[in-house]
Amino acid sequence: AQTVTQSQPEMSVQEAETVTLSCTYDTSENNYYLFWYKQPPSRQMILVIRQEAYKQQNATENRFSVNFQKAAKSFSLKISDSQLGDTAMYFCAFMGNSGNTGKLIFGQGTTLQVKP
Amino acid sequence: DGGITQSPKYLFRKEGQNVTLSCEQNLNHDAMYWYRQDPGQGLRLIYYSQIVNDFQKGDIAEGYSVSREKKESFPLTVTSAQKNPTAFYLCASRKMPGLAGGEQFFGPGTRLTVL
């Protein structure tokens, strides 16, 4: 069974600085998808970034980028130029390709606080 | 505006009662999902449906039931058999189950509290 682990329950960063959130996963599949979702205090889940395992190039979305290490089964999220609006809980999620069910397996989450 | 709506936002239930949480989407998505969120445990899958009139159990289906009579709607019933139902419930949908890797879009959630 696939598992996703986020080992940092809480993190903080000063506004305008850079922070990296860690995520590791376990799977026997070769093709799969990885996501980072953001859940602000409103509790609305918002997709931040996605990575397809068969693509070697790391995904980027403006200030958000990932470091995808397939062999190490690691998928970290880097937030550059942190803003107060980045304060949220961040979830790493895995979607296997088997059966195309689209089921997501989530990590436990990391609460990020951006300090002014 | 297209999106996913969940109602009510807050729900209170007495022990022994069944309650139904609503989830509606107008995104024309085929697949819909229900997750439960507890503090420190992330989101866990309760049920999912890839097509009308068909659904499958997720990892924590015991004490819950669903129906999928319309493409747009996927209500979740929390039955009295669910031993610890107090949680935050999130509904999600996804376009084309056959399109591998398509992300899920989430509703705003329902907070259920058992009194």
PDB file of C-alpha atoms in Angstrom:
ATOM      1  CA  ALA A   1       0.000   0.000   0.000  1.00  0.00           C
ATOM      2  CA  GLN A   2       1.133   3.496  -0.750  1.00  0.00           C
ATOM      3  CA  THR A   3       1.984   5.833   2.090  1.00  0.00           C
ATOM      4  CA  VAL A   4       2.851   9.515   2.301  1.00  0.00           C
ATOM      5  CA  THR A   5       4.841  10.997   5.161  1.00  0.00           C
ATOM      6  CA  GLN A   6       5.322  14.621   6.102  1.00  0.00           C
ATOM      7  CA  SER A   7       7.764  14.731   8.985  1.00  0.00           C
ATOM      8  CA  GLN A   8       7.432  18.426   9.844  1.00  0.00           C
ATOM      9  CA  PRO A   9       4.164  19.090  11.723  1.00  0.00           C
ATOM     10  CA  GLU A  10       4.883  22.825  12.026  1.00  0.00           C
ATOM     11  CA  MET A  11       7.228  25.305  10.393  1.00  0.00           C
ATOM     12  CA  SER A  12       7.666  29.044  10.373  1.00  0.00           C
ATOM     13  CA  VAL A  13       9.418  31.475   8.061  1.00  0.00           C
ATOM     14  CA  GLN A  14       9.967  35.195   7.916  1.00  0.00           C
ATOM     15  CA  GLU A  15       8.182  37.123   5.220  1.00  0.00           C
ATOM     16  CA  ALA A  16      10.206  37.309   1.975  1.00  0.00           C
ATOM     17  CA  GLU A  17      12.404  34.352   2.919  1.00  0.00           C
ATOM     18  CA  THR A  18      12.448  30.867   1.453  1.00  0.00           C
ATOM     19  CA  VAL A  19      11.143  27.722   3.107  1.00  0.00           C
ATOM     20  CA  THR A  20      11.146  24.059   2.107  1.00  0.00           C
ATOM     21  CA  LEU A  21       8.526  21.534   3.174  1.00  0.00           C
ATOM     22  CA  SER A  22       9.458  17.852   3.089  1.00  0.00           C
ATOM     23  CA  CYS A  23       7.473  14.884   1.840  1.00  0.00           C
ATOM     24  CA  THR A  24       8.409  11.264   1.307  1.00  0.00           C
ATOM     25  CA  TYR A  25       6.258   8.498  -0.088  1.00  0.00           C
ATOM     26  CA  ASP A  26       6.327   4.792  -0.651  1.00  0.00           C
ATOM     27  CA  THR A  27       5.005   2.987  -3.708  1.00  0.00           C
ATOM     28  CA  SER A  28       5.823   0.099  -5.980  1.00  0.00           C
ATOM     29  CA  GLU A  29       4.309   1.829  -9.009  1.00  0.00           C
ATOM     30  CA  ASN A  30       6.486   3.389 -11.663  1.00  0.00           C
ATOM     31  CA  ASN A  31       4.014   5.913 -13.044  1.00  0.00           C
ATOM     32  CA  TYR A  32       2.157   8.141 -10.612  1.00  0.00           C
ATOM     33  CA  TYR A  33       1.391  11.739  -9.744  1.00  0.00           C
ATOM     34  CA  LEU A  34       2.276  13.903  -6.790  1.00  0.00           C
ATOM     35  CA  PHE A  35       0.540  17.022  -5.570  1.00  0.00           C
ATOM     36  CA  TRP A  36       0.896  19.757  -3.003  1.00  0.00           C
ATOM     37  CA  TYR A  37      -2.349  21.202  -1.699  1.00  0.00           C
ATOM     38  CA  LYS A  38      -2.699  24.285   0.491  1.00  0.00           C
ATOM     39  CA  GLN A  39      -5.398  24.628   3.153  1.00  0.00           C
ATOM     40  CA  PRO A  40      -5.591  28.179   4.539  1.00  0.00           C
ATOM     41  CA  PRO A  41      -7.582  29.048   7.673  1.00  0.00           C
ATOM     42  CA  SER A  42     -10.743  29.097   5.558  1.00  0.00           C
ATOM     43  CA  ARG A  43     -10.140  25.330   5.147  1.00  0.00           C
ATOM     44  CA  GLN A  44     -10.640  25.494   1.385  1.00  0.00           C
ATOM     45  CA  MET A  45      -8.226  23.051  -0.256  1.00  0.00           C
ATOM     46  CA  ILE A  46      -6.295  24.652  -3.105  1.00  0.00           C
ATOM     47  CA  LEU A  47      -3.961  22.913  -5.517  1.00  0.00           C
ATOM     48  CA  VAL A  48      -0.489  24.451  -5.393  1.00  0.00           C
ATOM     49  CA  ILE A  49       1.520  22.299  -7.774  1.00  0.00           C
ATOM     50  CA  ARG A  50       1.579  18.861  -9.389  1.00  0.00           C
ATOM     51  CA  GLN A  51       4.339  16.584 -10.652  1.00  0.00           C
ATOM     52  CA  GLU A  52       4.135  13.644 -13.011  1.00  0.00           C
ATOM     53  CA  ALA A  53       6.583  10.919 -12.062  1.00  0.00           C
ATOM     54  CA  TYR A  54       7.647  10.185 -15.610  1.00  0.00           C
ATOM     55  CA  LYS A  55       8.780  13.780 -16.080  1.00  0.00           C
ATOM     56  CA  GLN A  56      12.294  14.419 -14.838  1.00  0.00           C
ATOM     57  CA  GLN A  57      11.917  18.179 -14.862  1.00  0.00           C
ATOM     58  CA  ASN A  58      10.803  19.640 -11.554  1.00  0.00           C
ATOM     59  CA  ALA A  59       7.475  21.482 -11.667  1.00  0.00           C
ATOM     60  CA  THR A  60       7.323  25.201 -10.922  1.00  0.00           C
ATOM     61  CA  GLU A  61       4.408  27.590 -10.405  1.00  0.00           C
ATOM     62  CA  ASN A  62       5.515  31.162  -9.809  1.00  0.00           C
ATOM     63  CA  ARG A  63       7.042  31.231  -6.303  1.00  0.00           C
ATOM     64  CA  PHE A  64       6.398  27.514  -5.749  1.00  0.00           C
ATOM     65  CA  SER A  65       8.697  24.783  -6.969  1.00  0.00           C
ATOM     66  CA  VAL A  66       9.346  21.163  -6.155  1.00  0.00           C
ATOM     67  CA  ASN A  67      12.411  19.000  -5.789  1.00  0.00           C
ATOM     68  CA  PHE A  68      11.315  15.604  -7.061  1.00  0.00           C
ATOM     69  CA  GLN A  69      13.756  12.786  -6.361  1.00  0.00           C
ATOM     70  CA  LYS A  70      12.147   9.646  -7.771  1.00  0.00           C
ATOM     71  CA  ALA A  71      14.784   7.182  -6.617  1.00  0.00           C
ATOM     72  CA  ALA A  72      14.672   8.553  -3.098  1.00  0.00           C
ATOM     73  CA  LYS A  73      10.859   8.851  -3.228  1.00  0.00           C
ATOM     74  CA  SER A  74      11.079  12.414  -2.057  1.00  0.00           C
ATOM     75  CA  PHE A  75       8.912  15.353  -3.120  1.00  0.00           C
ATOM     76  CA  SER A  76       9.697  18.602  -1.311  1.00  0.00           C
ATOM     77  CA  LEU A  77       8.010  21.970  -1.847  1.00  0.00           C
ATOM     78  CA  LYS A  78      10.016  25.191  -1.919  1.00  0.00           C
ATOM     79  CA  ILE A  79       8.242  28.483  -1.369  1.00  0.00           C
ATOM     80  CA  SER A  80      10.303  31.499  -2.373  1.00  0.00           C
ATOM     81  CA  ASP A  81       9.683  35.090  -1.267  1.00  0.00           C
ATOM     82  CA  SER A  82       7.192  33.908   1.342  1.00  0.00           C
ATOM     83  CA  GLN A  83       4.102  36.051   1.779  1.00  0.00           C
ATOM     84  CA  LEU A  84       1.700  36.369   4.687  1.00  0.00           C
ATOM     85  CA  GLY A  85      -0.983  34.777   2.521  1.00  0.00           C
ATOM     86  CA  ASP A  86       1.109  31.612   2.336  1.00  0.00           C
ATOM     87  CA  THR A  87       0.223  30.891   5.957  1.00  0.00           C
ATOM     88  CA  ALA A  88      -1.683  27.613   5.749  1.00  0.00           C
ATOM     89  CA  MET A  89      -1.518  23.889   6.220  1.00  0.00           C
ATOM     90  CA  TYR A  90       0.191  22.160   3.315  1.00  0.00           C
ATOM     91  CA  PHE A  91      -0.561  18.597   2.287  1.00  0.00           C
ATOM     92  CA  CYS A  92       1.494  16.352   0.083  1.00  0.00           C
ATOM     93  CA  ALA A  93      -0.614  13.834  -1.853  1.00  0.00           C
ATOM     94  CA  PHE A  94       0.017  10.777  -4.030  1.00  0.00           C
ATOM     95  CA  MET A  95      -2.138   9.520  -6.886  1.00  0.00           C
ATOM     96  CA  GLY A  96      -1.319   6.147  -8.362  1.00  0.00           C
ATOM     97  CA  ASN A  97      -1.966   5.312 -11.966  1.00  0.00           C
ATOM     98  CA  SER A  98      -3.293   1.843 -11.331  1.00  0.00           C
ATOM     99  CA  GLY A  99      -6.991   1.590 -12.164  1.00  0.00           C
ATOM    100  CA  ASN A 100      -7.249   5.303 -12.879  1.00  0.00           C
ATOM    101  CA  THR A 101      -9.445   5.768  -9.822  1.00  0.00           C
ATOM    102  CA  GLY A 102      -7.952   9.153  -9.066  1.00  0.00           C
ATOM    103  CA  LYS A 103      -7.775   8.366  -5.360  1.00  0.00           C
ATOM    104  CA  LEU A 104      -5.459  10.608  -3.384  1.00  0.00           C
ATOM    105  CA  ILE A 105      -3.367   9.483  -0.445  1.00  0.00           C
ATOM    106  CA  PHE A 106      -2.468  12.390   1.799  1.00  0.00           C
ATOM    107  CA  GLY A 107       0.320  13.048   4.220  1.00  0.00           C
ATOM    108  CA  GLN A 108      -0.414  14.323   7.707  1.00  0.00           C
ATOM    109  CA  GLY A 109       0.178  17.929   6.725  1.00  0.00           C
ATOM    110  CA  THR A 110       2.607  20.692   7.680  1.00  0.00           C
ATOM    111  CA  THR A 111       1.348  23.888   9.244  1.00  0.00           C
ATOM    112  CA  LEU A 112       3.315  26.827   7.884  1.00  0.00           C
ATOM    113  CA  GLN A 113       3.256  30.227   9.517  1.00  0.00           C
ATOM    114  CA  VAL A 114       4.724  33.203   7.697  1.00  0.00           C
ATOM    115  CA  LYS A 115       5.810  35.894  10.143  1.00  0.00           C
ATOM    116  CA  PRO A 116       5.886  39.599   9.284  1.00  0.00           C
TER     117      PRO A 116
ATOM    118  CA  ASP B   1     -19.260  30.239 -11.632  1.00  0.00           C
ATOM    119  CA  GLY B   2     -18.384  26.564 -11.747  1.00  0.00           C
ATOM    120  CA  GLY B   3     -17.518  24.851  -8.537  1.00  0.00           C
ATOM    121  CA  ILE B   4     -18.375  22.477  -5.749  1.00  0.00           C
ATOM    122  CA  THR B   5     -20.825  23.344  -3.012  1.00  0.00           C
ATOM    123  CA  GLN B   6     -21.254  21.581   0.292  1.00  0.00           C
ATOM    124  CA  SER B   7     -24.032  22.122   2.762  1.00  0.00           C
ATOM    125  CA  PRO B   8     -24.470  22.788   5.516  1.00  0.00           C
ATOM    126  CA  LYS B   9     -21.235  24.449   6.605  1.00  0.00           C
ATOM    127  CA  TYR B  10     -21.806  23.379  10.205  1.00  0.00           C
ATOM    128  CA  LEU B  11     -23.899  20.423  11.341  1.00  0.00           C
ATOM    129  CA  PHE B  12     -24.743  19.214  14.789  1.00  0.00           C
ATOM    130  CA  ARG B  13     -26.014  15.744  15.440  1.00  0.00           C
ATOM    131  CA  LYS B  14     -27.243  13.914  18.475  1.00  0.00           C
ATOM    132  CA  GLU B  15     -25.869  10.495  19.148  1.00  0.00           C
ATOM    133  CA  GLY B  16     -27.874   7.786  17.411  1.00  0.00           C
ATOM    134  CA  GLN B  17     -29.032  10.005  14.553  1.00  0.00           C
ATOM    135  CA  ASN B  18     -28.210   9.667  10.897  1.00  0.00           C
ATOM    136  CA  VAL B  19     -27.274  12.831   9.050  1.00  0.00           C
ATOM    137  CA  THR B  20     -26.720  13.541   5.384  1.00  0.00           C
ATOM    138  CA  LEU B  21     -24.084  15.899   4.018  1.00  0.00           C
ATOM    139  CA  SER B  22     -24.723  17.425   0.637  1.00  0.00           C
ATOM    140  CA  CYS B  23     -22.188  17.769  -2.179  1.00  0.00           C
ATOM    141  CA  GLU B  24     -23.047  19.271  -5.560  1.00  0.00           C
ATOM    142  CA  GLN B  25     -20.789  20.141  -8.478  1.00  0.00           C
ATOM    143  CA  ASN B  26     -21.448  21.936 -11.740  1.00  0.00           C
ATOM    144  CA  LEU B  27     -18.039  21.259 -13.255  1.00  0.00           C
ATOM    145  CA  ASN B  28     -19.333  18.330 -15.327  1.00  0.00           C
ATOM    146  CA  HIS B  29     -16.839  16.092 -13.546  1.00  0.00           C
ATOM    147  CA  ASP B  30     -17.352  12.358 -13.692  1.00  0.00           C
ATOM    148  CA  ALA B  31     -15.644  11.319 -10.468  1.00  0.00           C
ATOM    149  CA  MET B  32     -16.510  12.458  -6.958  1.00  0.00           C
ATOM    150  CA  TYR B  33     -14.902  11.732  -3.599  1.00  0.00           C
ATOM    151  CA  TRP B  34     -15.586  12.092   0.103  1.00  0.00           C
ATOM    152  CA  TYR B  35     -12.756  12.636   2.597  1.00  0.00           C
ATOM    153  CA  ARG B  36     -12.669  12.955   6.339  1.00  0.00           C
ATOM    154  CA  GLN B  37     -10.161  15.284   8.013  1.00  0.00           C
ATOM    155  CA  ASP B  38      -9.111  14.879  11.627  1.00  0.00           C
ATOM    156  CA  PRO B  39      -6.415  16.901  13.399  1.00  0.00           C
ATOM    157  CA  GLY B  40      -2.955  15.519  12.726  1.00  0.00           C
ATOM    158  CA  GLN B  41      -4.156  12.817  10.332  1.00  0.00           C
ATOM    159  CA  GLY B  42      -4.509  14.525   7.008  1.00  0.00           C
ATOM    160  CA  LEU B  43      -7.398  13.496   4.776  1.00  0.00           C
ATOM    161  CA  ARG B  44      -8.697   9.966   4.546  1.00  0.00           C
ATOM    162  CA  LEU B  45     -10.912   8.626   1.771  1.00  0.00           C
ATOM    163  CA  ILE B  46     -14.399   7.460   2.752  1.00  0.00           C
ATOM    164  CA  TYR B  47     -16.102   6.692  -0.579  1.00  0.00           C
ATOM    165  CA  TYR B  48     -15.660   7.551  -4.220  1.00  0.00           C
ATOM    166  CA  SER B  49     -17.678   7.310  -7.393  1.00  0.00           C
ATOM    167  CA  GLN B  50     -16.445   7.352 -10.965  1.00  0.00           C
ATOM    168  CA  ILE B  51     -19.816   7.094 -12.672  1.00  0.00           C
ATOM    169  CA  VAL B  52     -23.491   7.529 -11.913  1.00  0.00           C
ATOM    170  CA  ASN B  53     -25.067   4.650  -9.979  1.00  0.00           C
ATOM    171  CA  ASP B  54     -21.698   3.209  -9.038  1.00  0.00           C
ATOM    172  CA  PHE B  55     -19.411   3.853  -6.059  1.00  0.00           C
ATOM    173  CA  GLN B  56     -16.623   2.161  -4.143  1.00  0.00           C
ATOM    174  CA  LYS B  57     -15.482   2.089  -0.542  1.00  0.00           C
ATOM    175  CA  GLY B  58     -12.414   3.998   0.461  1.00  0.00           C
ATOM    176  CA  ASP B  59     -10.158   3.378   3.435  1.00  0.00           C
ATOM    177  CA  ILE B  60     -12.644   4.277   6.188  1.00  0.00           C
ATOM    178  CA  ALA B  61     -16.117   3.469   4.808  1.00  0.00           C
ATOM    179  CA  GLU B  62     -17.518   1.823   7.943  1.00  0.00           C
ATOM    180  CA  GLY B  63     -20.465   3.775   9.344  1.00  0.00           C
ATOM    181  CA  TYR B  64     -20.969   5.791   6.158  1.00  0.00           C
ATOM    182  CA  SER B  65     -23.130   5.392   3.066  1.00  0.00           C
ATOM    183  CA  VAL B  66     -23.387   7.255  -0.239  1.00  0.00           C
ATOM    184  CA  SER B  67     -25.494   7.419  -3.361  1.00  0.00           C
ATOM    185  CA  ARG B  68     -24.827   8.705  -6.868  1.00  0.00           C
ATOM    186  CA  GLU B  69     -28.130   9.071  -8.645  1.00  0.00           C
ATOM    187  CA  LYS B  70     -27.065  12.159 -10.598  1.00  0.00           C
ATOM    188  CA  LYS B  71     -23.718  13.148 -12.035  1.00  0.00           C
ATOM    189  CA  GLU B  72     -23.816  16.441 -10.151  1.00  0.00           C
ATOM    190  CA  SER B  73     -24.615  15.075  -6.697  1.00  0.00           C
ATOM    191  CA  PHE B  74     -22.854  12.758  -4.256  1.00  0.00           C
ATOM    192  CA  PRO B  75     -24.450  12.928  -0.794  1.00  0.00           C
ATOM    193  CA  LEU B  76     -22.816  11.288   2.202  1.00  0.00           C
ATOM    194  CA  THR B  77     -24.835   9.823   5.069  1.00  0.00           C
ATOM    195  CA  VAL B  78     -23.165   9.467   8.422  1.00  0.00           C
ATOM    196  CA  THR B  79     -24.995   6.700  10.207  1.00  0.00           C
ATOM    197  CA  SER B  80     -25.324   5.945  13.886  1.00  0.00           C
ATOM    198  CA  ALA B  81     -22.889   3.085  13.324  1.00  0.00           C
ATOM    199  CA  GLN B  82     -20.044   5.561  12.886  1.00  0.00           C
ATOM    200  CA  LYS B  83     -18.445   5.555  16.316  1.00  0.00           C
ATOM    201  CA  ASN B  84     -16.596   8.848  16.145  1.00  0.00           C
ATOM    202  CA  PRO B  85     -18.221  11.045  13.503  1.00  0.00           C
ATOM    203  CA  THR B  86     -17.073  14.449  14.751  1.00  0.00           C
ATOM    204  CA  ALA B  87     -14.760  15.693  11.999  1.00  0.00           C
ATOM    205  CA  PHE B  88     -14.410  17.970   9.002  1.00  0.00           C
ATOM    206  CA  TYR B  89     -15.768  16.433   5.796  1.00  0.00           C
ATOM    207  CA  LEU B  90     -14.524  17.407   2.357  1.00  0.00           C
ATOM    208  CA  CYS B  91     -16.064  16.555  -0.978  1.00  0.00           C
ATOM    209  CA  ALA B  92     -14.017  16.622  -4.170  1.00  0.00           C
ATOM    210  CA  SER B  93     -14.514  16.007  -7.859  1.00  0.00           C
ATOM    211  CA  ARG B  94     -12.277  15.202 -10.777  1.00  0.00           C
ATOM    212  CA  LYS B  95     -12.630  15.408 -14.524  1.00  0.00           C
ATOM    213  CA  MET B  96     -12.569  12.273 -16.620  1.00  0.00           C
ATOM    214  CA  PRO B  97     -11.431   9.335 -14.571  1.00  0.00           C
ATOM    215  CA  GLY B  98      -9.629   8.120 -17.655  1.00  0.00           C
ATOM    216  CA  LEU B  99      -7.397  11.183 -17.708  1.00  0.00           C
ATOM    217  CA  ALA B 100      -4.678  10.000 -15.409  1.00  0.00           C
ATOM    218  CA  GLY B 101      -3.272  12.571 -13.065  1.00  0.00           C
ATOM    219  CA  GLY B 102      -6.093  15.081 -13.276  1.00  0.00           C
ATOM    220  CA  GLU B 103      -6.240  16.945 -10.018  1.00  0.00           C
ATOM    221  CA  GLN B 104      -9.158  16.892  -7.637  1.00  0.00           C
ATOM    222  CA  PHE B 105     -11.106  20.063  -6.899  1.00  0.00           C
ATOM    223  CA  PHE B 106     -12.467  20.461  -3.397  1.00  0.00           C
ATOM    224  CA  GLY B 107     -15.600  21.918  -1.871  1.00  0.00           C
ATOM    225  CA  PRO B 108     -15.525  24.213   1.173  1.00  0.00           C
ATOM    226  CA  GLY B 109     -16.275  21.389   3.622  1.00  0.00           C
ATOM    227  CA  THR B 110     -18.790  20.585   6.350  1.00  0.00           C
ATOM    228  CA  ARG B 111     -17.910  20.543  10.029  1.00  0.00           C
ATOM    229  CA  LEU B 112     -19.924  17.818  11.793  1.00  0.00           C
ATOM    230  CA  THR B 113     -20.147  17.797  15.567  1.00  0.00           C
ATOM    231  CA  VAL B 114     -21.850  15.095  17.581  1.00  0.00           C
ATOM    232  CA  LEU B 115     -23.414  16.404  20.757  1.00  0.00           C
TER     233      LEU B 115
END
